[in-house]
Structures are given as C-alpha cells and as structure tokens.
Coordinates of C-alpha atoms in Angstrom, one line a residue:
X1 CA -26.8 25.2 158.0
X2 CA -25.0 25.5 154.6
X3 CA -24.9 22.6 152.2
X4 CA -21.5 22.0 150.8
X5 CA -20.7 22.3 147.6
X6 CA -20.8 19.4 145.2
X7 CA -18.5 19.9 142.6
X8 CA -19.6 17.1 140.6
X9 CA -21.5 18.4 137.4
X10 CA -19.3 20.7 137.0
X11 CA -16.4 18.7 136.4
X12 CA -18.7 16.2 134.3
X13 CA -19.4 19.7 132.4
X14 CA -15.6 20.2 132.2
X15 CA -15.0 16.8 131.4
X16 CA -17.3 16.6 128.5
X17 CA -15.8 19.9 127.3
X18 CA -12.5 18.7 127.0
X19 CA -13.8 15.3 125.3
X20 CA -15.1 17.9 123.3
X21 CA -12.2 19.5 122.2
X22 CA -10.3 16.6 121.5
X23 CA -12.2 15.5 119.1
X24 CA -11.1 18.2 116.9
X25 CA -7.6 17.0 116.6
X26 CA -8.2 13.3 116.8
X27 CA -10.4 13.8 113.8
X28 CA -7.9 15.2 112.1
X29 CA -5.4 12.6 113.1
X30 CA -8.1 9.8 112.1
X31 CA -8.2 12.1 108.4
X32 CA -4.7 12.3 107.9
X33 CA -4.0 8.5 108.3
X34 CA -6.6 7.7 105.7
X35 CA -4.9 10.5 103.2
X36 CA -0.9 10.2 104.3
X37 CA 1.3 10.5 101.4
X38 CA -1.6 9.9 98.6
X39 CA 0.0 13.0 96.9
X40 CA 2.5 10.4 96.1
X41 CA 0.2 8.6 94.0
X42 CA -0.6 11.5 91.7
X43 CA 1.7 13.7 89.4
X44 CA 3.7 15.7 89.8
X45 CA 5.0 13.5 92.3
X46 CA 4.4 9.8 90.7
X47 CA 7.1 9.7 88.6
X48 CA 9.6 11.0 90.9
X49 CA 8.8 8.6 93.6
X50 CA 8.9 5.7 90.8
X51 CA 12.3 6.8 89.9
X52 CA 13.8 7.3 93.1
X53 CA 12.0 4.9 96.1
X54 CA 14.1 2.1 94.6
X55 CA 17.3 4.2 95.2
X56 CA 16.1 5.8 98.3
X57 CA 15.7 1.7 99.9
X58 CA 19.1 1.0 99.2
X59 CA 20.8 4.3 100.4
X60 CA 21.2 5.1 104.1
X61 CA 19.4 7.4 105.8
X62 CA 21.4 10.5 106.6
X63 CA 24.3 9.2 104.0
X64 CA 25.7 11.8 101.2
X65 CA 24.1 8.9 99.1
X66 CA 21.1 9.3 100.8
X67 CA 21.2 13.3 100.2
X68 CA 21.7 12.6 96.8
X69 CA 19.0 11.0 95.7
X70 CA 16.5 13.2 97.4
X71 CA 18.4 16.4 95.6
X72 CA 17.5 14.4 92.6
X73 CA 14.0 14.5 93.4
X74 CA 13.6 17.4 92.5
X75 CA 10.1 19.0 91.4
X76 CA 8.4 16.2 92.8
X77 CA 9.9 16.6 96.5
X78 CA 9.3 20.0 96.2
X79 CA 5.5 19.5 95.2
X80 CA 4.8 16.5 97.8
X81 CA 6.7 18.9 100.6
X82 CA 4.2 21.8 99.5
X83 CA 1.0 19.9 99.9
X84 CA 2.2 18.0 102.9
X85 CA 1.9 19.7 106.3
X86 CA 3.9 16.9 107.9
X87 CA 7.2 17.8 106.5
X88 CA 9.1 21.0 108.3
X89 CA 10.2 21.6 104.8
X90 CA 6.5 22.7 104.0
X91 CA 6.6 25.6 106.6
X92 CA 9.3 28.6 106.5
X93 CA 10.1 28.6 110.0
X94 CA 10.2 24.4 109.8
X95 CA 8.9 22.6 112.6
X96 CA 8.2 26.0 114.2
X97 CA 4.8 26.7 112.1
X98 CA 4.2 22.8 113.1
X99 CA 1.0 21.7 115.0
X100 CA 0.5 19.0 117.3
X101 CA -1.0 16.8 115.0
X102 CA 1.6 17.8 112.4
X103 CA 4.2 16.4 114.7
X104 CA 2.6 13.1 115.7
X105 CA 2.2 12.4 111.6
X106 CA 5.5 13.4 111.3
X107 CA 6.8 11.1 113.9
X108 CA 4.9 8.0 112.5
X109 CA 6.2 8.9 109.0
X110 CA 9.9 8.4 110.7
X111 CA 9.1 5.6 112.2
X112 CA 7.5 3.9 108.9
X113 CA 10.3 5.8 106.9
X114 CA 12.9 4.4 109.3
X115 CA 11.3 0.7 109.1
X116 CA 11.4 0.6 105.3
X117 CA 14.8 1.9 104.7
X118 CA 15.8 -1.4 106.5
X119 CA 17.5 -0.7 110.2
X120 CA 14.2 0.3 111.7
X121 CA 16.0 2.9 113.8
X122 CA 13.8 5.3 114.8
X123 CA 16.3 6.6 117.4
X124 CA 19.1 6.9 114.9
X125 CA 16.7 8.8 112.4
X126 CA 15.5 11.4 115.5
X127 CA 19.2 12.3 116.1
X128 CA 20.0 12.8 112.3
X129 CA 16.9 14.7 112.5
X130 CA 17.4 16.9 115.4
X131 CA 20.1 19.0 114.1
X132 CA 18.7 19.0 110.3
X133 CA 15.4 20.3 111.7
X134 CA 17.0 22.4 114.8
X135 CA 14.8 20.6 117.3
X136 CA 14.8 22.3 120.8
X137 CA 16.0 19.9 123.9
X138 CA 12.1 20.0 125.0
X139 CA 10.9 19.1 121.6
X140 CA 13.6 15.8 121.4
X141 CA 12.4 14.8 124.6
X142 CA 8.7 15.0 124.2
X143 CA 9.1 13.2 120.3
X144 CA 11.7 10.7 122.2
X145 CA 8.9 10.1 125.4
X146 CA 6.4 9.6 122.5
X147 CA 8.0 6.7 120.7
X148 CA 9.0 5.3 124.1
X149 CA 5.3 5.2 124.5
X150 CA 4.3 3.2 121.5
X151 CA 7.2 1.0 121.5
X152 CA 8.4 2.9 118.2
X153 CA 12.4 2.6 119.2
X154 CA 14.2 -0.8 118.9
X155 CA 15.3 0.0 122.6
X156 CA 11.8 -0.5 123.5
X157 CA 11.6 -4.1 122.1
X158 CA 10.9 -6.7 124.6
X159 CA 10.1 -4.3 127.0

C-alpha cells in the first residue's frame, strides 16, 4: 500500500523561501526610512528648502500658489528629485520606472506631506496626484486600499 504524500516540508521549504525574499524589500524599506529626504539636509538642496518650506506650509497643495513656489525651487528640486527614487519626477517614464518599495515611500511622503501642509488630506492629495502623475485606475486603487489599510485617510478616522 502506498503512503500518501505529505506535503508538509515542502511548503515549510516554500514558506521559508518567500520569508526569504521578502526580506530583500523590507530591508530596503527599513533603509529608506532611516535616509528619507536627508538629501534635504545637504547642498545643493539646504538652502532651497530653507527658502521655500516656510512658503510651501502656508500655500495649498495643488494651488497656482503652491506651483509657484516649487517652480522657484529650482536647482535644488531638481537635485533632491535626482537623488530621490521616491519622486516620479526622478524617473522618465514617472511612476512607470517605479518599484514597489518606491511607491510605498512615496505614499508615506504624501501622507507626511499632506499632514504638514495642514488639512492632512491624504485623499485630496491622491486625486491632485492622480492626473499630475497619470496614475492608472488599478494603481489609484491599490495606493487608495493601502492607506485605507493604515488608517492614512481622514475617512478612516474613528473607524
């Protein structure tokens, strides 16, 4: 009589093999939010950033103010969007030559972005967002089912 097959250490195999994998990205994750905008900190970008983050608080996001300002910016924007992968603006094709972990550092830059600028509307800054990027139907709704998931969108408080 034939023993049946236990499929057990081979999904422990497979198991460990994803665990595996992951790790690659979630160090990389763990990096970036140690490193996030320290560019920032550094010229060419210091002085720009001095200049303008006091004008940037007070301007609305997705204004012509708002545009403004960051046109002022300048050199400095240029640089930090160069050496920072989670800006569309550092790739050609824009969120297109994204990664995975590019987007989820870019959506917790929105969300820390949206906080400081005063409204804390997440929501409001993935619509303005959406057609300045070009983001796909599918994209919106996996970014959108990703704040819903971390209680990033002022819908979600209280919930």
């Amino acid at each position: 009589m034939d023993t049946p097959f236990d499929s057990t250490a081979d999904t422990l195999r497979h198991s460990l093999r994803v665990a595996e994998l992951m790790g690659e990205p979630i160090k990389e994750l763990i990096d970036r939010s140690t490193q996030h905008d320290l560019s920032k900190t550094r010229e060419p970008e210091l002085s720009t950033y001095d200049q303008c983050v006091p004008r940037l608080h007070e301007a609305t996001y997705g204004t012509a103010e708002y545009a403004a300002v960051v046109a002022a910016m300048g050199e400095g924007l240029r640089h930090h969007y160069a050496h920072n992968r989670h800006h569309p603006e550092h790739f050609p094709d824009g969120i297109n030559g994204m990664t995975l972990v590019d987007l989820v550092e870019m959506l917790a830059d929105w969300k820390a972005a949206a906080e400081r600028g005063g409204d804390g509307d997440l929501a409001r800054a993935l619509q303005i967002n959406r057609e300045r990027f070009g983001i796909t139907a599918q994209l919106m709704d996996i970014l959108t089912n990703t704040a819903h998931r971390y209680r990033w969108l002022n819908a979600d408080e209280g919930r």
